mmCIF file of C-alpha atoms in Angstrom:
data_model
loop_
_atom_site.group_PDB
_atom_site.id
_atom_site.type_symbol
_atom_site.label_atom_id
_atom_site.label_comp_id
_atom_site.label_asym_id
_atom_site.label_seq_id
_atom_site.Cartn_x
_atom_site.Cartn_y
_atom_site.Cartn_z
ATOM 1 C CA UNK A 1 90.681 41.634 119.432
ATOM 2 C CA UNK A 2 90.287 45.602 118.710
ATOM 3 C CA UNK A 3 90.730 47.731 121.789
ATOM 4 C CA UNK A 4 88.378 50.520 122.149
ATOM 5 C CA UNK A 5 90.959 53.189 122.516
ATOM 6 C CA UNK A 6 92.020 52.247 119.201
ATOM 7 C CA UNK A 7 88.620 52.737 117.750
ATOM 8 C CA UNK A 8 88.508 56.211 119.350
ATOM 9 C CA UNK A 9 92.443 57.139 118.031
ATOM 10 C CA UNK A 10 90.797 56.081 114.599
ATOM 11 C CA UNK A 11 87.844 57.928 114.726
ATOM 12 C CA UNK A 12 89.348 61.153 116.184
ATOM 13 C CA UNK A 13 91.996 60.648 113.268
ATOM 14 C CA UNK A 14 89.196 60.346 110.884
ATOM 15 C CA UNK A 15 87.556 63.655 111.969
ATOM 16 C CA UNK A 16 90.547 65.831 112.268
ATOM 17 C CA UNK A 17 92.327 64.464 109.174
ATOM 18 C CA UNK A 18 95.389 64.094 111.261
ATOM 19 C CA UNK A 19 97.305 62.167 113.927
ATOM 20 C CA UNK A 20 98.712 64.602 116.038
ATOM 21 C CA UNK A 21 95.711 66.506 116.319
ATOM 22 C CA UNK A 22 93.484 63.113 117.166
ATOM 23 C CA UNK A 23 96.603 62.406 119.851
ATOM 24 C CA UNK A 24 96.004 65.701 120.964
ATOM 25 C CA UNK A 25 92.436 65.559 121.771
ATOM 26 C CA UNK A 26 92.993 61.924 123.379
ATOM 27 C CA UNK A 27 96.028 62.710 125.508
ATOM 28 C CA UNK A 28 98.059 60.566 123.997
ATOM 29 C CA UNK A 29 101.111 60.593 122.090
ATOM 30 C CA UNK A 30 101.431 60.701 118.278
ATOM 31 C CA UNK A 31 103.672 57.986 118.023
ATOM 32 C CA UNK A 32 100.856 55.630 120.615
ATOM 33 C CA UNK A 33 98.333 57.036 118.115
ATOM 34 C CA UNK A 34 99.898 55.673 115.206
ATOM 35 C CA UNK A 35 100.676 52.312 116.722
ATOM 36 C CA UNK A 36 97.160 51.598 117.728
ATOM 37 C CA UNK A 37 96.280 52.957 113.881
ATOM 38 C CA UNK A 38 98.826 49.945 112.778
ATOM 39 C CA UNK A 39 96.932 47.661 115.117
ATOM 40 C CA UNK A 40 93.797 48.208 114.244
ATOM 41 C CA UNK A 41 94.785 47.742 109.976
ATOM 42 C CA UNK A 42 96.346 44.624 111.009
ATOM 43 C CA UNK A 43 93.582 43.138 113.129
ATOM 44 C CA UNK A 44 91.074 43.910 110.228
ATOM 45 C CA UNK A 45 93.598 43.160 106.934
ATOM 46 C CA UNK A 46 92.726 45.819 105.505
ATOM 47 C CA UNK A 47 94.275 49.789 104.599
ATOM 48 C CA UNK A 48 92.109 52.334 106.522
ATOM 49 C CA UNK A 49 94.128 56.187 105.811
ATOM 50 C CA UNK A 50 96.160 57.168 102.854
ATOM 51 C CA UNK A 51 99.201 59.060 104.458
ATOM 52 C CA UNK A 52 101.516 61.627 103.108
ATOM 53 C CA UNK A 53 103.609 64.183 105.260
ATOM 54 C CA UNK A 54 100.901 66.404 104.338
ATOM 55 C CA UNK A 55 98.282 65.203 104.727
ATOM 56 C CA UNK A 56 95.959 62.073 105.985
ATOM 57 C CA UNK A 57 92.715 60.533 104.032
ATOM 58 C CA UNK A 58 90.303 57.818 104.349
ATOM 59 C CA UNK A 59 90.468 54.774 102.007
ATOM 60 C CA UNK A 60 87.389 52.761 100.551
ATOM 61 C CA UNK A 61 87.660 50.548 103.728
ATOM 62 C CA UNK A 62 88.265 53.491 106.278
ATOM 63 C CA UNK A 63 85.154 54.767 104.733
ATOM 64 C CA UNK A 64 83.144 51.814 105.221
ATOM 65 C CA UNK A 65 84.598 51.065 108.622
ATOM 66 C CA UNK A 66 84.216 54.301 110.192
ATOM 67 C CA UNK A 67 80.306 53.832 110.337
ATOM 68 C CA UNK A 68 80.610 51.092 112.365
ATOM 69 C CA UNK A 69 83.577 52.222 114.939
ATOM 70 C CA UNK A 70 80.929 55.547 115.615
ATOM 71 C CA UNK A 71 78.361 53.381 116.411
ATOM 72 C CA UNK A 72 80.341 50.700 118.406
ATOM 73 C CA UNK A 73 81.914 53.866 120.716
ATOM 74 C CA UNK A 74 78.432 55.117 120.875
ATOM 75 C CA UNK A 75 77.029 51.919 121.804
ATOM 76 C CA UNK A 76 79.624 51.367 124.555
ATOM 77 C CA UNK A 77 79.517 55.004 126.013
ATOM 78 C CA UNK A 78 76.167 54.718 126.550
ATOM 79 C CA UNK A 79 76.303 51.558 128.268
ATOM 80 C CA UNK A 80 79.131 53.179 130.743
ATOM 81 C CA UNK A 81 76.979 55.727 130.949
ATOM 82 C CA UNK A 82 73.636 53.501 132.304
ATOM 83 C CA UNK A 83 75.982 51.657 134.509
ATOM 84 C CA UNK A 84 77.319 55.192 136.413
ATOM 85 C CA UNK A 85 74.228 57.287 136.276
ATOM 86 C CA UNK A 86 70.879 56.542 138.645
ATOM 87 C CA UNK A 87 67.902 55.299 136.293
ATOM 88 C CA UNK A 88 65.360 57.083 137.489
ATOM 89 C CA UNK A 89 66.635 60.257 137.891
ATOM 90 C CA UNK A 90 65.934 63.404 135.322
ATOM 91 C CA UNK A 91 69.059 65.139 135.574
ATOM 92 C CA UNK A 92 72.375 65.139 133.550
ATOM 93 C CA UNK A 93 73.339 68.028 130.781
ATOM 94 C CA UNK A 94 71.557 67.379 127.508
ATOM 95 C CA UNK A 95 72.623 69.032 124.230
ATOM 96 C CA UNK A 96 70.211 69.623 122.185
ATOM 97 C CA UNK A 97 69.989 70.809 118.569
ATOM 98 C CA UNK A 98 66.998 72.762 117.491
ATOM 99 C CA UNK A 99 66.077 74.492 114.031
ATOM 100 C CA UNK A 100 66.469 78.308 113.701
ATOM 101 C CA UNK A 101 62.736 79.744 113.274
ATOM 102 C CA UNK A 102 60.967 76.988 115.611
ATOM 103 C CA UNK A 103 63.978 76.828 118.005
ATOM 104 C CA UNK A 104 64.020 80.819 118.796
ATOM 105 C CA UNK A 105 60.564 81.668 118.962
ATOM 106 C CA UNK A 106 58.511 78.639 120.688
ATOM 107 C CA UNK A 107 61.164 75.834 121.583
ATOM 108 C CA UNK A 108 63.111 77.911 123.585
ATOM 109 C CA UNK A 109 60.542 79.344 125.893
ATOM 110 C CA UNK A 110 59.323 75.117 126.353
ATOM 111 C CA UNK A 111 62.798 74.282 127.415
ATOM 112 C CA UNK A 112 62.772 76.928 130.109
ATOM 113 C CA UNK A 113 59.485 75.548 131.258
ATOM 114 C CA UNK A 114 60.735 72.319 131.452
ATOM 115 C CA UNK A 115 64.003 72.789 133.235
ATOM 116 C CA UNK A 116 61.788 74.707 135.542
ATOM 117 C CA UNK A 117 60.409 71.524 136.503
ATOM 118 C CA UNK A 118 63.392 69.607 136.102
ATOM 119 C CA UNK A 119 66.130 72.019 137.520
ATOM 120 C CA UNK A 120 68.964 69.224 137.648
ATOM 121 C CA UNK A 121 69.081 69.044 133.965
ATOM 122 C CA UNK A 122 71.113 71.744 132.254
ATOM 123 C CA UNK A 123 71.159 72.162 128.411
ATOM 124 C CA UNK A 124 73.819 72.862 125.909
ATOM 125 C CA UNK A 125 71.385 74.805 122.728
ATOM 126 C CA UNK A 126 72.975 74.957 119.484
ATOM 127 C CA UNK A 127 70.471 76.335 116.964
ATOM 128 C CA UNK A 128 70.635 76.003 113.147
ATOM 129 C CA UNK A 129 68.901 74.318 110.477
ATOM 130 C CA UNK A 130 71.503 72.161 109.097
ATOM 131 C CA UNK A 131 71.155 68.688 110.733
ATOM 132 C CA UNK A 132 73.920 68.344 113.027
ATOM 133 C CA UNK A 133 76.219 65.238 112.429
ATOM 134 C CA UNK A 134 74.796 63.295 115.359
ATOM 135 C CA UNK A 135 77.895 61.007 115.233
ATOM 136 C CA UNK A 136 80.853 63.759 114.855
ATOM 137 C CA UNK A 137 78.917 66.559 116.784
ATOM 138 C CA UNK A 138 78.947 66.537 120.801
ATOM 139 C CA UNK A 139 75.018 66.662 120.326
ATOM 140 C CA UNK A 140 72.964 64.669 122.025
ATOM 141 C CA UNK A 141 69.782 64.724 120.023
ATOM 142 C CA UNK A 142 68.275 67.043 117.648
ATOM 143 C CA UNK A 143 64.647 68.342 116.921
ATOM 144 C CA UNK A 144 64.383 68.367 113.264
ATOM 145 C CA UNK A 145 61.423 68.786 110.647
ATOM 146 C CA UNK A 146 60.862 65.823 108.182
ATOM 147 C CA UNK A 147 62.169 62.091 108.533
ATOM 148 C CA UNK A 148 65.767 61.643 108.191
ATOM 149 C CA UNK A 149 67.553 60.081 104.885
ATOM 150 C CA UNK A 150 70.094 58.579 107.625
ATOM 151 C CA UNK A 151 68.097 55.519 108.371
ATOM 152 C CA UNK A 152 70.400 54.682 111.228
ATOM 153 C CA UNK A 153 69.387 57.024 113.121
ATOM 154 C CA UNK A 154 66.640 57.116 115.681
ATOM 155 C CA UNK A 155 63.689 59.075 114.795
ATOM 156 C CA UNK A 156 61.095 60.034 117.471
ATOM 157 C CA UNK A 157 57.727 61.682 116.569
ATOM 158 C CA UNK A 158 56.846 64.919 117.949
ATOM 159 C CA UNK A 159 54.167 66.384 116.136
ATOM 160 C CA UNK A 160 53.473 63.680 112.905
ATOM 161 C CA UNK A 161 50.473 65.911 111.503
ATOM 162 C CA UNK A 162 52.374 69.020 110.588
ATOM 163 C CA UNK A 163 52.487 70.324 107.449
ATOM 164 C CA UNK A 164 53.214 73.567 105.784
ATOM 165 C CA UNK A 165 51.802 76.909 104.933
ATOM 166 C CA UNK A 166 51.915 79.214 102.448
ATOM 167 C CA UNK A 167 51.638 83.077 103.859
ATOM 168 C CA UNK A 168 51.996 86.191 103.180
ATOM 169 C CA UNK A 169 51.530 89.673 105.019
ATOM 170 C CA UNK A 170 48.167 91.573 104.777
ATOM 171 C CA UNK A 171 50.600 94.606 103.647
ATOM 172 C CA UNK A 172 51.852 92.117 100.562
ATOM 173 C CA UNK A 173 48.231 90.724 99.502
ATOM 174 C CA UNK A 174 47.234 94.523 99.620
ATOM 175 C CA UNK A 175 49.733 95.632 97.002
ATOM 176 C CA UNK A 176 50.083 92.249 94.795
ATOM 177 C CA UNK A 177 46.870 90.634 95.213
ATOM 178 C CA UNK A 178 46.076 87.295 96.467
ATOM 179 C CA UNK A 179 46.535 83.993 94.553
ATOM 180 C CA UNK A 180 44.108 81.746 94.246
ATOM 181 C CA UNK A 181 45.732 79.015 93.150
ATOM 182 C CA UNK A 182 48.971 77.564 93.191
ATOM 183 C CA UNK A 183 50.145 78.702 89.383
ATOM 184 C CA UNK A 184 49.350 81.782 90.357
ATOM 185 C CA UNK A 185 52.428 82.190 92.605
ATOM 186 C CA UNK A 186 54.346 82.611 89.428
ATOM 187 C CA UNK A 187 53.671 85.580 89.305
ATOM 188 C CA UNK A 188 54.173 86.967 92.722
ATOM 189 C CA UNK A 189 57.828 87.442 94.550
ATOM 190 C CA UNK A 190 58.317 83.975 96.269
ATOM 191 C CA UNK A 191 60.606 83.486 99.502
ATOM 192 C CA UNK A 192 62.967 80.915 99.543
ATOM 193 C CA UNK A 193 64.764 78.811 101.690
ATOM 194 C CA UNK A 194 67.982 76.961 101.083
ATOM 195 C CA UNK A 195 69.534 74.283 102.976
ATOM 196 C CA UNK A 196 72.685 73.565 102.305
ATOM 197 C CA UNK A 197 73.122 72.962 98.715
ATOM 198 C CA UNK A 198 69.625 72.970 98.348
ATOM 199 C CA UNK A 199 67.324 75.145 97.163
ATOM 200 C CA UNK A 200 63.834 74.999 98.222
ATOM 201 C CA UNK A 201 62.108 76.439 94.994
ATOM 202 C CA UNK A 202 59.683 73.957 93.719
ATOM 203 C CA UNK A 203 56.346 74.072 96.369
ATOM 204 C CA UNK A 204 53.889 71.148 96.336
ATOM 205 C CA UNK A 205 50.505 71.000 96.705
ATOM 206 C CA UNK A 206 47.599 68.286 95.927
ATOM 207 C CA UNK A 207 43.791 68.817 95.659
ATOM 208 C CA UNK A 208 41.139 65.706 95.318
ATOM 209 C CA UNK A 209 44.401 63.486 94.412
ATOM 210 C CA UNK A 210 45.650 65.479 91.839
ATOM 211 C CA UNK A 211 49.325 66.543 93.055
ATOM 212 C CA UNK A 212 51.441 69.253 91.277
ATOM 213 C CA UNK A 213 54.769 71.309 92.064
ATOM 214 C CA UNK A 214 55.025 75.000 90.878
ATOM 215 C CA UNK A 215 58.591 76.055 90.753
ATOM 216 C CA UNK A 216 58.901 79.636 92.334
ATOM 217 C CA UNK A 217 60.894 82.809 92.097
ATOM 218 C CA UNK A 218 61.565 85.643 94.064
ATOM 219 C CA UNK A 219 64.384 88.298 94.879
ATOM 220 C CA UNK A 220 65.159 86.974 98.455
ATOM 221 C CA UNK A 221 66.634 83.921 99.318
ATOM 222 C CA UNK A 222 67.469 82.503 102.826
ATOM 223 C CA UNK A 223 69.662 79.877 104.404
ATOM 224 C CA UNK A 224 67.779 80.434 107.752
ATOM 225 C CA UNK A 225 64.486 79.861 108.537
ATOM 226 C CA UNK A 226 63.869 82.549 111.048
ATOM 227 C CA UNK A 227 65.145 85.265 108.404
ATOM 228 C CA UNK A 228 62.424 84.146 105.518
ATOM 229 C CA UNK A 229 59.984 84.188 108.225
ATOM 230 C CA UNK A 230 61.385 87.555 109.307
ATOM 231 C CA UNK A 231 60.791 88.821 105.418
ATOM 232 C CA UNK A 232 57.236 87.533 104.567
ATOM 233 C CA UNK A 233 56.122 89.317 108.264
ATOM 234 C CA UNK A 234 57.619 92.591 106.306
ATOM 235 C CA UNK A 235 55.985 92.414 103.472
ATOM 236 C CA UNK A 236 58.396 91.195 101.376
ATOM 237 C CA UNK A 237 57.380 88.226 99.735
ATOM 238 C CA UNK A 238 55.137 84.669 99.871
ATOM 239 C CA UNK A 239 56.547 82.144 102.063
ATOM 240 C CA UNK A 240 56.092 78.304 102.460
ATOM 241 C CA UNK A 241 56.835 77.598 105.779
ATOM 242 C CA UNK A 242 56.130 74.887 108.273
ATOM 243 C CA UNK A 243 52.890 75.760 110.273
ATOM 244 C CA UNK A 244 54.188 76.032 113.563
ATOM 245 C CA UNK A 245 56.935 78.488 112.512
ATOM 246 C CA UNK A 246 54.134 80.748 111.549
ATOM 247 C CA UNK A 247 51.339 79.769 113.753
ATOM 248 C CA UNK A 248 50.871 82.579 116.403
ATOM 249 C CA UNK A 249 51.651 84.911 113.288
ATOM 250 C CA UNK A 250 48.253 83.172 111.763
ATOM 251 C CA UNK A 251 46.362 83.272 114.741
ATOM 252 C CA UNK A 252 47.123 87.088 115.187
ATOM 253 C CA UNK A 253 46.730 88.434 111.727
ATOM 254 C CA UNK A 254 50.174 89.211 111.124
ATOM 255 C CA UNK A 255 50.258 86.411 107.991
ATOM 256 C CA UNK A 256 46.839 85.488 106.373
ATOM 257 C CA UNK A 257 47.035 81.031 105.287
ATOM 258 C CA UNK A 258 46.891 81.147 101.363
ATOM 259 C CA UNK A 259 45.578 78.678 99.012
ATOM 260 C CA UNK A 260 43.076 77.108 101.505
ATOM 261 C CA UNK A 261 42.168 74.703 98.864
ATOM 262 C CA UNK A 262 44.762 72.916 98.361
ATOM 263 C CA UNK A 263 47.104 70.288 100.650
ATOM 264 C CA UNK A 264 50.394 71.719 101.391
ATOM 265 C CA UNK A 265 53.422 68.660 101.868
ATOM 266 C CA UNK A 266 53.630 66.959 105.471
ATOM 267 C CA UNK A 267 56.507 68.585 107.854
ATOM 268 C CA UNK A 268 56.364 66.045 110.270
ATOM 269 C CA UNK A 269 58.632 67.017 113.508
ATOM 270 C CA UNK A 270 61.016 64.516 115.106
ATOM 271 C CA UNK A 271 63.726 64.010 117.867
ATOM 272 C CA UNK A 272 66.743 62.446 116.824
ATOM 273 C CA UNK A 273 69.224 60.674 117.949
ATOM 274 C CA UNK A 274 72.082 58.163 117.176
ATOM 275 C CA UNK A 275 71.077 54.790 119.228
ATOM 276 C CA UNK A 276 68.121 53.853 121.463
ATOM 277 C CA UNK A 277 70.430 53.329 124.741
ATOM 278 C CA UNK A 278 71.003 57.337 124.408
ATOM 279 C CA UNK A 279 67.259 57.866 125.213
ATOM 280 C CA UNK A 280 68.119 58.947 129.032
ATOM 281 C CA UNK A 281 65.496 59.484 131.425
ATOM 282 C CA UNK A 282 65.297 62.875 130.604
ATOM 283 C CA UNK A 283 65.614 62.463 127.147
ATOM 284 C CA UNK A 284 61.901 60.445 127.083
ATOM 285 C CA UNK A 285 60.378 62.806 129.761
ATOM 286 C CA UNK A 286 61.543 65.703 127.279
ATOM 287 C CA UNK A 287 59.619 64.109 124.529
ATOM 288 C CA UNK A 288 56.638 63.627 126.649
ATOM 289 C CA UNK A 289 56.711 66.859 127.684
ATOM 290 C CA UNK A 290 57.331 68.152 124.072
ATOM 291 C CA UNK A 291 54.610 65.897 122.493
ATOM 292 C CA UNK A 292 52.377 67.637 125.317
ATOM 293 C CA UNK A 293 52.979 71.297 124.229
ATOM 294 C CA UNK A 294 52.426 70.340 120.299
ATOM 295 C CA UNK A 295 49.037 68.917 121.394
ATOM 296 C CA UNK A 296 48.205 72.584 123.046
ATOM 297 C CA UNK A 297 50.156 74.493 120.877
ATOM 298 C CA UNK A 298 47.466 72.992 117.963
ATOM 299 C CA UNK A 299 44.439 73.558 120.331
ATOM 300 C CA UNK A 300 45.149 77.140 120.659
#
C-alpha cells in the first residue's frame, strides 16, 4: 500500500529537484526521504528519478505519476481539512491569485469590500498574469481570463460574456487618425501583450460571420497587463484589451471603443481551482459575491 508521506517526499523531491532539499521542507531526514523514494518505486515497479551526485530528474513514469500523487495529496488535504474546519463558517485564509491590470485596479478594492463583511477571512494576494501552477503553488484559487488548457482543473464562471476591446486615447486618434476597420490597424502603432512565450500579435475580429485576424505591430511590447493599459491611456499606442480592464477608462473618456462594427474574441473570466472539495465556504460565497459585482460593474 503507498503511504501518503511517501507521496509528499516524492512530490516535494519532484519540485525541488533534490532530496535533501524535499527532506528539508518535510522535516525529515535525507536518508528517510530516500527510503520512502525506494518504497514507493517498488510498490509501483516502476523507475520514478534519474539520480546522479549532481543532480536528480524525473523519468517517463515519474512524469506520468506525479499528476496523480498532486491530486491524490490534494484530494486528501482537503478532506482533513472538511473534517477539522466548521462547515458553515466563512472564515479561514484564502490565497488568491489575480491578473495584473484587473487585479490592481477593480479586484482589489472588491476583496476589501468583501472581507469587510467577512472579517474572519484573511487573504494571501499574489498578482500576475501568468497562471499560477495551482498544484506546485501554495495558491488556493486563481481569477483568470479565458478557459484553461488544463482540463483538470476546476473552472468557475465569473463573468462568461466578456470580451475584448480595442482602444486608444483621444490624444492618439487626434494625431494618427481613427481606423475604421480592422486592416486598418496596420498601419497604426499597435500595443502588445506577451504572456509567457507568447506573443499576443494577431487580433481577431468577426462581422455578419465572416471572421478574420490582422497581425499587428507596434514599438511597445508588454508582459503585464496593467503596463499596456498604462501606455494606450498615454497616448502611446492601440490596445486590445479585455473590457473590464478598460471599462471605467471607456465610461470616462479617457479611451474611446474602436471598431464598433465588428465582434472582438470572448474573454470569459473564471475562478480556478485544483479539485471541487477545495471550494470552502468562503470560496463559493466569494464567487457569489464576485459574480454580483460583474453584474453591476456591467450596469454601470
Amino acid at each position: 500500500m503507498v503511504r501518503f508521506e511517501d507521496l509528499r517526499i516524492f512530490v516535494a523531491s519532484a519540485d525541488h529537484g533534490s532530496f535533501s532539499v524535499a527532506a528539508r521542507e518535510l522535516d525529515v531526514s535525507p536518508a528517510v526521504a530516500s527510503a520512502a523514494l525506494k518504497r514507493l518505486e517498488q510498490i509501483l515497479d516502476a523507475r520514478l528519478f534519474v539520480r546522479s551526485t549532481r543532480s536528480l530528474r524525473l523519468t517517463a513514469d515519474g512524469e506520468r505519476y506525479l499528476e496523480y500523487a498532486r491530486s491524490a495529496i490534494a484530494t486528501l488535504d482537503a478532506g482533513k481539512n472538511a473534517l477539522a474546519r466548521d462547515k458553515t463558517a466563512i472564515s479561514g485564509t484564502l490565497s488568491v491569485s489575480i491578473p495584473s491590470d484587473l487585479g490592481r485596479h477593480v479586484l482589489l478594492p472588491w476583496l476589501d469590500d468583501f472581507q469587510h463583511q467577512h472579517p474572519s477571512v484573511n487573504f494571501q494576494v499574489r498578482i500576475s498574469d501568468r497562471l499560477a501552477d495551482l498544484y506546485r503553488q501554495p495558491v488556493d484559487i486563481a481569477i483568470r481570463y479565458g478557459k484553461p488548457g488544463d482540463s483538470a482543473l476546476v473552472a468557475l464562471p465569473l463573468a462568461e460574456h466578456n470580451r475584448r476591446v480595442v482602444c486608444a486615447s483621444p490624444a492618439y486618434l487626434a494625431r494618427h487618425g481613427v481606423p475604421q476597420k480592422p486592416e486598418d490597424l496596420r498601419a497604426h502603432n499597435c500595443l502588445s501583450f506577451v504572456l509567457g512565450e507568447t506573443l499576443h500579435d494577431r487580433w481577431a475580429f468577426e462581422r455578419d460571420g465572416t471572421a478574420m485576424t490582422v497581425p499587428v505591430k507596434g514599438d511597445r511590447v508588454g508582459d503585464d497587463g496593467d503596463l499596456v493599459r498604462r501606455w494606450a491611456l498615454a497616448g502611446k499606442g492601440i490596445a486590445y484589451k479585455s473590457r473590464y480592464d478598460v471599462l471605467r477608462d471607456l465610461r470616462s473618456g479617457s479611451l474611446v471603443a474602436l471598431l464598433p462594427d465588428y465582434a472582438t474574441e470572448p474573454s470569459p473570466l473564471y475562478l480556478l481551482c485544483v479539485h471541487r472539495m477545495l471550494l470552502s465556504p468562503a470560496v463559493k460565497r466569494m464567487r457569489e459575491f464576485l459574480q454580483e459585482r460583474f453584474r453591476q460593474f456591467d450596469a454601470g
